[in-house]
Amino acid sequence: MSQKVAGVKGMNDLLPGEIEIWQHVEAQARELFSRFGYGEIRTPMVEDTALFVRSVGEETDIVGKEMYTFNDKADRSLSLRPEGTAPAARAYIEHSIANQEPLTRWFYTGPMFRYERMKTGRYRQFYQIGAEAYGAKEGAQDVEMMDMVVQFLERLGLKDITLNINSLGDEACRPTYHAKLVEYLQAHREALCTDCQRRMEKNPLRVLDCKNEKCQAIAAAGPNVLETLCEPCRAHFDDVQRKLTALGIRHVVNPRMVRGLDYYTRTVFEFIASHPALGTASTVGAGGRYDKLVKSLGGPDAPAVGFACGLDRLVLLLKESGQQFAVRPDVFVAVADAGSHDPALVLASRLRREGLRVEFDTRGGSLKSQMKRADKSSADFTLVLGEAERTSGQAKLKPMAGGEPIPVALDEVARVVRERKAVPK
RNA sequence: GCGGCCAUAGCUCAACUGGUUAGAGCGCCGGACUGUGACUCCGGAGGUUGCCGGUUCGAUCCCGGUUGGCCGCCCCA
């Protein structure tokens, strides 16, 4: 066993039987996002390490301890991307998109990498599907994006997902709140858990969502970020809430919601699922506005908002939902005698060219074993080809779910199968 | 990074307090049914009990280490 090759910890294989769910999720996203006018981008999985340090934030856990960082042969420090917003922003800047169109909507999907402890719904190579909109500072853009996520989750048939929103303010009011909070926490230092005493120094906002009851009580009684927003931020947040309501999107204002990346300003949001299978990995999608990020990376002064959904977690929920995504063959072509093997191969080929999904056991074998295989494949029909069929040009389509065999000319198989499938019994 | 639980056939699990060739169900393959799957019956293949070492006359069982998985913390999608 120890001699056997093995995959890297936290990085999983996706095989047929499960991959269909992933394909379904991605197909739904592509179709929906294009309705919203979002175009797909694909950026490299590796970027200059500095990109993430400058955008996500040097003090964040993601950059501080979770990045896969290495030096290439020219001694450049590179990192496997831990998230998708920074690479997208880099591409937006690099291709001078702002000079070509005032409002840009992009989406992406692909693997992200973070070196951390393995758990359900939390892997070292995980998959996100996300979107970014550049150029609009208006609350309508925040709302459009949340609406897109809502519709995405709806389409997947996922229930019991709550949208939490908050505003973190901007460069004008955030420092004010930050100072107030630190002052308040200092006064209650002794009552906080040891983790929070540490958080106070490093990232005071984190105290707000500590699970400890005492800390929660203290945080609840402390300064509220929403009450310290400056006027423009206040107006923006009110506008977002008004528009969400206009769209009928249910949401909860959670003034203690904090995000782990430094680049967010104003609106932040999280989609939280309540299904027990996810355990503590209950956030299935999250995002927010980052009006200063593009400029801070050397680009134009472009406001932006984005989100990302964790595909691993969505797939987990879909598995729990019991929905079926397997692709079934239309016809299984079985061979009755050795002399019919080649003609059957030719028939299968032709049927595929005519658009059918055809399963054919290239190993031959007894008819019985082929029938078993046909059953296992869950094909809709089985067609047995033998000497009789070849001389007469006539065969029978056997419905595997039961029922009378359907006589069919070998030239008409594709047409008949399509007719039968179009009219479910 | 910290704390706890676990590891036996492809899958889900057995095996009295350490005792002979480690079992069952499902799955897989074949047969009963020589041109028709599922149900039933019969048979077969498949394990260095995760790996390495230790204690013992003897280890799936006890001890140490290691790798992997799960749960909580941290944090996040």
Coordinates of C-alpha atoms (C1' of nucleotides) in Angstrom, one line a residue:
Chain A
M1 CA 0.0 0.0 0.0
S2 CA 2.7 2.4 0.9
Q3 CA 4.2 1.8 -2.6
K4 CA 1.1 2.9 -4.3
V5 CA 1.0 6.4 -5.7
A6 CA -1.3 8.8 -4.1
G7 CA -2.7 12.2 -4.7
V8 CA -1.7 15.2 -2.8
K9 CA -3.5 15.8 0.5
G10 CA -6.5 18.0 0.2
M11 CA -6.7 17.7 -3.6
N12 CA -9.3 15.4 -5.0
D13 CA -10.1 13.6 -8.2
L14 CA -13.5 14.1 -9.8
L15 CA -14.7 11.0 -11.6
P16 CA -17.7 10.1 -13.7
G17 CA -20.6 9.6 -11.4
E18 CA -19.9 12.8 -9.7
I19 CA -18.5 15.0 -12.4
E20 CA -21.9 15.3 -13.9
I21 CA -23.0 17.4 -11.0
W22 CA -20.1 19.7 -11.5
Q23 CA -20.8 20.0 -15.2
H24 CA -24.4 20.8 -14.3
V25 CA -23.5 23.6 -11.9
E26 CA -21.1 25.1 -14.4
A27 CA -23.5 24.9 -17.2
Q28 CA -26.2 26.6 -15.2
A29 CA -23.8 29.4 -14.2
R30 CA -22.6 30.0 -17.8
E31 CA -26.1 30.2 -19.1
L32 CA -27.4 32.4 -16.4
F33 CA -24.4 34.7 -16.2
S34 CA -24.5 35.3 -19.9
R35 CA -28.1 36.4 -19.5
F36 CA -26.8 39.1 -17.1
G37 CA -24.2 40.1 -19.7
Y38 CA -21.1 38.7 -18.0
G39 CA -18.3 37.4 -20.2
E40 CA -16.0 34.6 -19.2
I41 CA -12.4 35.1 -18.5
R42 CA -9.6 32.6 -17.8
T43 CA -6.6 33.8 -16.0
P44 CA -3.5 31.8 -15.1
M45 CA -3.5 29.7 -11.9
V46 CA -0.2 31.1 -11.0
E47 CA 0.5 34.8 -10.3
D48 CA 3.3 37.0 -8.9
T49 CA 3.1 36.6 -5.2
A50 CA 3.1 40.3 -4.7
L51 CA -0.3 40.6 -6.4
F52 CA -2.0 38.7 -3.6
V53 CA 0.0 40.4 -0.9
R54 CA -1.0 43.8 -2.1
S55 CA -4.6 43.0 -2.7
V56 CA -5.8 40.4 -0.3
G57 CA -3.7 41.9 2.4
E58 CA -0.4 40.9 4.1
E59 CA -2.0 40.4 7.5
T60 CA -4.8 38.1 6.3
D61 CA -4.6 34.4 7.0
I62 CA -4.9 33.7 3.3
V63 CA -1.7 35.5 2.5
G64 CA 0.0 35.0 5.9
K65 CA -0.2 31.3 6.1
E66 CA -2.3 29.6 3.5
M67 CA -0.6 30.4 0.2
Y68 CA 1.2 27.9 -2.0
T69 CA 4.2 30.0 -2.7
F70 CA 7.4 28.9 -4.5
N71 CA 10.3 30.3 -6.5
D72 CA 10.6 29.5 -10.2
K73 CA 13.9 28.9 -12.0
A74 CA 14.5 32.7 -12.4
D75 CA 14.0 33.1 -8.7
R76 CA 10.7 34.9 -9.0
S77 CA 8.3 34.4 -6.1
L78 CA 5.1 32.9 -7.5
S79 CA 1.9 31.7 -5.8
L80 CA -1.0 29.5 -6.8
R81 CA -4.0 31.7 -6.7
P82 CA -5.9 31.6 -3.4
E83 CA -8.9 33.5 -4.9
G84 CA -10.1 35.0 -8.1
T85 CA -10.6 38.7 -7.6
A86 CA -7.0 39.8 -7.6
P87 CA -6.1 38.0 -10.8
A88 CA -9.2 39.4 -12.5
A89 CA -8.3 42.9 -11.4
R90 CA -4.7 42.4 -12.7
A91 CA -6.1 41.4 -16.1
Y92 CA -8.5 44.3 -16.1
I93 CA -5.6 46.7 -15.5
E94 CA -3.1 44.9 -17.8
H95 CA -5.4 45.0 -20.8
S96 CA -6.5 48.6 -20.1
I97 CA -10.1 47.5 -20.2
A98 CA -11.3 50.7 -18.5
N99 CA -10.2 52.7 -21.6
Q100 CA -12.3 50.4 -23.9
E101 CA -15.6 50.2 -22.0
P102 CA -16.9 52.1 -19.0
L103 CA -18.7 49.1 -17.5
T104 CA -17.2 45.6 -17.6
R105 CA -18.8 42.4 -16.4
W106 CA -16.7 39.3 -16.1
F107 CA -17.1 35.8 -14.6
Y108 CA -14.7 33.0 -14.1
T109 CA -14.5 29.5 -12.8
G110 CA -11.6 27.3 -11.9
P111 CA -9.5 25.9 -9.1
M112 CA -8.1 28.0 -6.2
F113 CA -5.5 26.9 -3.7
R114 CA -5.1 27.4 0.0
Y115 CA -2.9 25.4 2.3
E116 CA -5.0 24.7 5.3
R117 CA -6.5 22.0 7.5
M118 CA -8.8 19.6 5.6
K119 CA -12.4 19.4 6.4
T120 CA -15.7 18.7 4.8
G121 CA -16.4 21.4 2.2
R122 CA -12.9 22.8 2.6
Y123 CA -10.0 21.6 0.4
R124 CA -6.5 22.7 -0.5
Q125 CA -7.5 22.7 -4.2
F126 CA -11.1 23.9 -4.3
Y127 CA -13.2 25.4 -7.0
Q128 CA -14.9 28.7 -7.2
I129 CA -17.2 30.4 -9.7
G130 CA -17.3 34.1 -9.4
A131 CA -18.0 37.4 -11.1
E132 CA -16.6 40.9 -11.1
A133 CA -18.2 44.1 -12.3
Y134 CA -16.0 47.1 -12.9
G135 CA -16.9 50.7 -13.4
A136 CA -20.2 51.1 -11.5
K137 CA -20.1 52.7 -8.1
E138 CA -23.9 52.6 -7.8
G139 CA -25.8 50.4 -5.4
A140 CA -27.7 49.0 -8.3
Q141 CA -24.5 47.1 -9.3
D142 CA -24.2 45.5 -5.9
V143 CA -27.8 44.4 -6.1
E144 CA -27.6 43.1 -9.7
M145 CA -24.7 40.9 -8.5
M146 CA -26.6 39.6 -5.5
D147 CA -29.6 39.0 -7.7
M148 CA -27.5 36.9 -10.0
V149 CA -26.3 34.7 -7.2
V150 CA -29.9 34.4 -5.9
Q151 CA -31.0 33.2 -9.3
F152 CA -28.1 30.9 -9.6
L153 CA -28.9 29.2 -6.3
E154 CA -32.5 29.1 -7.3
R155 CA -31.8 27.3 -10.5
L156 CA -29.8 24.7 -8.7
G157 CA -32.8 24.1 -6.6
L158 CA -31.0 24.9 -3.4
K159 CA -33.2 25.9 -0.4
D160 CA -32.6 27.4 3.0
I161 CA -29.9 29.8 2.1
T162 CA -29.8 33.1 3.8
L163 CA -28.3 36.3 2.4
N164 CA -26.5 38.4 5.0
I165 CA -25.4 41.9 4.1
N166 CA -23.4 44.6 5.8
S167 CA -21.4 47.7 5.0
L168 CA -17.8 48.2 6.1
G169 CA -17.6 51.9 5.1
D170 CA -15.0 53.5 3.1
E171 CA -11.7 55.3 3.6
A172 CA -13.5 58.2 5.1
C173 CA -15.5 56.4 7.9
R174 CA -13.8 53.1 8.3
P175 CA -10.8 54.4 10.3
T176 CA -13.2 56.2 12.6
Y177 CA -15.1 53.0 13.3
H178 CA -11.9 51.1 13.7
A179 CA -10.6 53.5 16.3
K180 CA -13.9 53.5 18.2
L181 CA -14.0 49.7 18.2
V182 CA -10.4 49.4 19.5
E183 CA -11.1 51.9 22.2
Y184 CA -14.2 50.0 23.3
L185 CA -12.5 46.6 23.2
Q186 CA -9.6 47.9 25.2
A187 CA -12.0 48.9 27.9
H188 CA -13.4 45.3 28.0
R189 CA -10.2 43.5 27.4
E190 CA -10.3 41.4 30.5
A191 CA -13.7 39.9 29.6
L192 CA -12.7 38.8 26.1
C193 CA -11.6 35.3 25.3
T194 CA -7.9 34.8 24.7
D195 CA -8.4 34.6 21.0
C196 CA -10.1 37.9 20.9
Q197 CA -7.5 39.6 23.0
R198 CA -5.1 38.5 20.3
R199 CA -7.5 39.6 17.5
M200 CA -7.8 43.0 19.1
E201 CA -4.2 43.7 18.1
K202 CA -4.2 42.1 14.7
N203 CA -7.7 42.5 13.3
P204 CA -10.2 44.0 15.7
L205 CA -13.1 43.5 13.3
R206 CA -12.7 39.7 13.8
V207 CA -13.9 40.1 17.4
L208 CA -17.3 40.9 16.0
D209 CA -18.0 37.4 14.8
C210 CA -16.3 35.4 17.6
K211 CA -18.5 32.4 18.6
N212 CA -17.8 32.9 22.3
E213 CA -21.0 34.0 24.0
K214 CA -19.3 36.5 26.3
C215 CA -17.5 38.0 23.3
Q216 CA -20.7 38.2 21.4
A217 CA -22.4 40.0 24.2
I218 CA -19.6 42.5 24.4
A219 CA -19.5 43.0 20.6
A220 CA -23.3 43.4 20.5
A221 CA -23.1 46.2 23.1
G222 CA -20.2 47.9 21.3
P223 CA -20.1 50.4 18.5
N224 CA -22.1 49.5 15.4
V225 CA -20.4 49.8 12.1
L226 CA -23.6 50.9 10.5
E227 CA -24.1 53.8 12.9
T228 CA -20.7 55.2 12.2
L229 CA -20.9 55.2 8.4
C230 CA -20.3 58.5 6.7
E231 CA -23.2 60.0 4.8
P232 CA -22.3 58.7 1.3
C233 CA -21.7 55.2 2.7
R234 CA -25.0 55.4 4.6
A235 CA -26.9 56.5 1.5
H236 CA -25.2 53.7 -0.6
F237 CA -26.2 51.0 1.9
D238 CA -29.7 52.3 2.2
D239 CA -30.0 52.3 -1.6
V240 CA -28.7 48.7 -1.7
Q241 CA -31.3 47.6 0.8
R242 CA -34.1 49.4 -0.9
K243 CA -33.3 47.9 -4.3
L244 CA -33.0 44.4 -2.8
T245 CA -36.4 44.8 -1.4
A246 CA -37.7 46.1 -4.7
L247 CA -36.5 42.8 -6.3
G248 CA -38.1 40.8 -3.5
I249 CA -34.7 39.5 -2.4
R250 CA -34.9 38.5 1.3
H251 CA -31.9 39.5 3.3
V252 CA -30.7 40.0 6.8
V253 CA -28.6 43.1 7.8
N254 CA -25.8 41.7 10.0
P255 CA -23.7 44.6 11.3
R256 CA -21.2 42.1 12.8
M257 CA -20.4 40.3 9.5
V258 CA -16.8 40.6 8.7
R259 CA -14.8 39.3 5.7
G260 CA -11.3 37.9 5.7
L261 CA -9.9 39.9 2.8
D262 CA -8.7 43.5 3.2
Y263 CA -9.8 44.9 -0.1
Y264 CA -13.5 45.2 0.7
T265 CA -15.2 48.6 1.1
R266 CA -18.9 49.4 1.7
T267 CA -21.1 46.5 0.8
V268 CA -20.2 42.9 1.8
F269 CA -22.5 39.9 1.6
E270 CA -22.6 36.2 2.4
F271 CA -24.9 33.5 1.3
I272 CA -25.2 31.0 4.2
A273 CA -26.7 27.5 3.8
S274 CA -28.3 25.8 6.8
H275 CA -27.8 22.2 5.7
P276 CA -26.1 20.1 8.4
A277 CA -24.0 18.2 5.9
L278 CA -21.8 21.3 5.4
G279 CA -21.0 21.6 9.1
T280 CA -19.0 24.8 9.7
A281 CA -18.5 25.2 5.9
S282 CA -21.9 26.9 5.6
T283 CA -20.9 29.9 3.5
V284 CA -21.6 28.9 -0.1
G285 CA -21.1 32.2 -1.7
A286 CA -19.7 35.6 -0.6
G287 CA -18.6 38.9 -2.0
G288 CA -18.6 42.6 -1.8
R289 CA -17.5 45.9 -3.2
Y290 CA -13.9 46.8 -3.6
D291 CA -13.8 50.4 -4.9
K292 CA -10.1 51.0 -4.1
L293 CA -8.5 47.7 -5.2
V294 CA -7.9 48.4 -8.9
K295 CA -6.3 51.8 -8.2
S296 CA -4.2 50.3 -5.5
L297 CA -2.8 47.8 -7.9
G298 CA -1.7 50.6 -10.3
G299 CA -4.9 50.8 -12.4
P300 CA -7.5 53.4 -13.0
D301 CA -9.8 54.6 -10.3
A302 CA -12.4 52.0 -11.0
P303 CA -15.1 51.0 -8.5
A304 CA -16.0 47.3 -8.5
V305 CA -18.0 44.7 -6.9
G306 CA -17.7 40.9 -7.1
F307 CA -18.6 37.6 -5.6
A308 CA -17.5 34.0 -5.5
C309 CA -19.3 30.7 -4.8
G310 CA -17.6 27.6 -3.5
L311 CA -18.4 24.9 -6.1
D312 CA -17.3 22.1 -3.7
R313 CA -20.0 23.2 -1.3
L314 CA -22.7 23.7 -3.9
V315 CA -22.0 20.2 -5.2
L316 CA -22.2 18.8 -1.7
L317 CA -25.6 20.3 -1.3
L318 CA -26.7 19.0 -4.6
K319 CA -25.6 15.5 -3.7
E320 CA -27.7 15.8 -0.5
S321 CA -30.7 17.0 -2.5
G322 CA -30.9 13.6 -4.2
Q323 CA -31.2 15.1 -7.7
Q324 CA -30.0 12.9 -10.5
F325 CA -27.6 14.2 -13.1
A326 CA -26.3 11.0 -14.7
V327 CA -26.2 10.9 -18.5
R328 CA -28.0 7.8 -19.9
P329 CA -27.2 6.2 -23.2
D330 CA -30.0 6.2 -25.7
V331 CA -29.2 2.7 -27.2
F332 CA -27.1 -0.2 -26.2
V333 CA -26.1 -2.2 -29.3
A334 CA -25.6 -5.9 -28.4
V335 CA -24.1 -8.5 -30.7
A336 CA -25.7 -11.9 -31.0
D337 CA -23.0 -13.8 -32.9
A338 CA -19.3 -13.3 -33.7
G339 CA -20.1 -12.6 -37.4
S340 CA -22.1 -9.5 -36.4
H341 CA -19.5 -7.9 -34.3
D342 CA -18.0 -5.7 -37.0
P343 CA -21.5 -4.7 -38.5
A344 CA -22.5 -3.8 -35.0
L345 CA -19.5 -1.6 -34.5
V346 CA -20.4 0.1 -37.8
L347 CA -24.0 0.5 -36.7
A348 CA -23.0 2.0 -33.4
S349 CA -20.7 4.5 -35.2
R350 CA -23.5 5.5 -37.6
L351 CA -26.0 6.0 -34.8
R352 CA -23.6 8.2 -33.0
R353 CA -23.1 10.3 -36.1
E354 CA -26.8 10.6 -36.2
G355 CA -26.8 12.1 -32.7
L356 CA -27.6 9.2 -30.4
R357 CA -25.6 8.3 -27.3
V358 CA -24.7 4.7 -28.0
E359 CA -23.1 2.2 -25.8
F360 CA -21.3 -0.9 -27.3
D361 CA -19.3 -3.5 -25.6
T362 CA -16.1 -3.7 -27.6
R363 CA -15.1 -6.9 -25.9
G364 CA -18.0 -8.8 -27.3
G365 CA -18.8 -11.7 -25.0
S366 CA -22.0 -13.6 -24.5
L367 CA -25.3 -12.0 -25.3
K368 CA -26.3 -12.4 -21.7
S369 CA -23.3 -10.6 -20.4
Q370 CA -24.0 -7.8 -22.9
M371 CA -27.5 -7.5 -21.7
K372 CA -26.3 -7.2 -18.2
R373 CA -24.0 -4.5 -19.3
A374 CA -26.9 -2.8 -21.1
D375 CA -28.9 -2.9 -17.9
K376 CA -26.0 -1.5 -15.9
S377 CA -25.5 1.3 -18.4
S378 CA -29.2 2.4 -17.8
A379 CA -29.6 2.7 -21.6
D380 CA -33.2 3.5 -22.7
F381 CA -33.2 0.8 -25.4
T382 CA -31.2 -2.2 -26.4
L383 CA -30.9 -3.4 -30.0
V384 CA -29.6 -6.9 -30.6
L385 CA -27.8 -7.3 -33.9
G386 CA -27.4 -10.8 -35.3
E387 CA -27.5 -12.6 -38.6
A388 CA -31.3 -12.4 -38.7
E389 CA -31.3 -8.6 -38.4
R390 CA -28.5 -8.2 -40.9
T391 CA -30.2 -10.2 -43.6
S392 CA -33.7 -8.8 -43.0
G393 CA -32.6 -5.2 -42.2
Q394 CA -35.1 -5.3 -39.4
A395 CA -34.4 -5.3 -35.7
K396 CA -36.2 -4.7 -32.4
L397 CA -35.7 -1.9 -29.9
K398 CA -36.1 -3.3 -26.5
P399 CA -37.2 -0.7 -23.9
M400 CA -35.1 -1.5 -20.8
A401 CA -37.7 -0.1 -18.5
G402 CA -40.2 -2.7 -19.7
G403 CA -42.8 -2.9 -22.4
E404 CA -43.1 -4.5 -25.8
P405 CA -40.1 -4.5 -28.2
I406 CA -40.5 -2.0 -31.0
P407 CA -39.9 -3.3 -34.5
V408 CA -37.6 -1.0 -36.4
A409 CA -35.7 -0.9 -39.7
L410 CA -32.0 -0.6 -39.1
D411 CA -32.0 2.6 -41.2
E412 CA -34.6 4.2 -39.0
V413 CA -33.2 3.5 -35.5
A414 CA -32.2 7.1 -34.7
R415 CA -35.5 8.5 -35.9
V416 CA -37.6 6.0 -33.9
V417 CA -35.5 6.4 -30.7
R418 CA -35.9 10.2 -30.9
E419 CA -39.7 9.9 -31.4
R420 CA -40.0 7.5 -28.4
K421 CA -37.9 9.6 -26.2
A422 CA -39.8 12.8 -27.1
V423 CA -43.1 11.3 -25.9
P424 CA -42.6 10.0 -22.4
K425 CA -45.1 7.3 -21.5
Chain B
rG1 C1' -1.2 26.0 13.7
rC2 C1' -3.9 23.6 18.5
rG3 C1' -7.3 19.7 20.7
rG4 C1' -10.1 15.0 20.1
rC5 C1' -11.9 10.5 17.3
rC6 C1' -10.9 6.9 13.5
rA7 C1' -8.2 3.4 9.7
rU8 C1' -10.2 -4.5 8.2
rA9 C1' -12.3 -6.8 0.5
rG10 C1' -14.2 -1.8 -4.7
rC11 C1' -18.3 0.1 -0.8
rU12 C1' -20.8 -0.4 4.3
rC13 C1' -19.3 -3.2 8.4
rA14 C1' -18.2 -8.0 11.7
rA15 C1' -14.3 -11.0 14.3
rC16 C1' -15.5 -13.3 22.8
rU17 C1' -11.1 -10.1 27.6
rG18 C1' -4.5 -11.0 22.3
rG19 C1' -5.3 -17.5 20.1
rU20 C1' -5.9 -21.9 14.2
rU21 C1' -6.8 -21.1 6.9
rA22 C1' -10.0 -12.6 9.0
rG23 C1' -16.2 -13.2 7.8
rA24 C1' -21.1 -11.0 5.9
rG25 C1' -24.1 -7.9 2.8
rC26 C1' -23.8 -5.0 -1.5
rG27 C1' -20.8 -4.6 -5.9
rC28 C1' -17.8 -7.3 -9.7
rC29 C1' -17.2 -12.0 -12.9
rG30 C1' -19.4 -16.7 -14.4
rG31 C1' -23.4 -20.4 -14.5
rA32 C1' -28.7 -22.3 -14.0
rC33 C1' -31.6 -19.8 -18.9
rU34 C1' -26.8 -22.3 -25.7
rG35 C1' -30.8 -14.8 -29.4
rU36 C1' -32.4 -11.1 -24.5
rG37 C1' -31.1 -7.4 -18.5
rA38 C1' -33.5 -6.6 -13.5
rC39 C1' -36.1 -11.1 -9.5
rU40 C1' -34.4 -16.0 -7.6
rC41 C1' -30.7 -19.9 -6.9
rC42 C1' -25.5 -21.7 -7.4
rG43 C1' -20.4 -20.8 -7.9
rG44 C1' -15.8 -17.6 -8.4
rA45 C1' -12.3 -13.7 -8.0
rG46 C1' -10.9 -10.0 -4.5
rG47 C1' -7.2 -8.7 2.1
rU48 C1' 0.9 -8.7 3.7
rU49 C1' -6.2 -5.9 8.7
rG50 C1' -3.1 2.1 5.9
rC51 C1' 2.4 2.0 6.6
rC52 C1' 7.0 1.3 9.8
rG53 C1' 8.7 -0.4 14.3
rG54 C1' 8.0 -2.4 19.5
rU55 C1' 5.8 -5.8 23.5
rU56 C1' 4.5 -11.2 23.2
rC57 C1' 5.1 -18.2 22.3
rG58 C1' 1.5 -15.7 19.3
rA59 C1' -1.0 -8.9 17.3
rU60 C1' -6.8 -6.8 13.3
rC61 C1' -6.8 -6.2 18.9
rC62 C1' -1.7 -3.6 23.3
rC63 C1' 2.4 0.5 22.8
rG64 C1' 5.3 4.3 19.8
rG65 C1' 5.9 6.7 15.3
rU66 C1' 4.1 7.9 10.4
rU67 C1' 0.5 8.7 6.5
rG68 C1' -4.6 9.5 5.4
rG69 C1' -9.7 10.6 6.9
rC70 C1' -13.5 12.9 10.3
rC71 C1' -15.0 16.6 14.3
rG72 C1' -14.2 21.2 17.2
rC73 C1' -10.9 25.7 17.4
rC74 C1' -8.7 29.2 14.0
rC75 C1' -10.2 30.9 9.4
rC76 C1' -12.6 30.7 4.9
rA77 C1' -15.7 29.4 -0.7

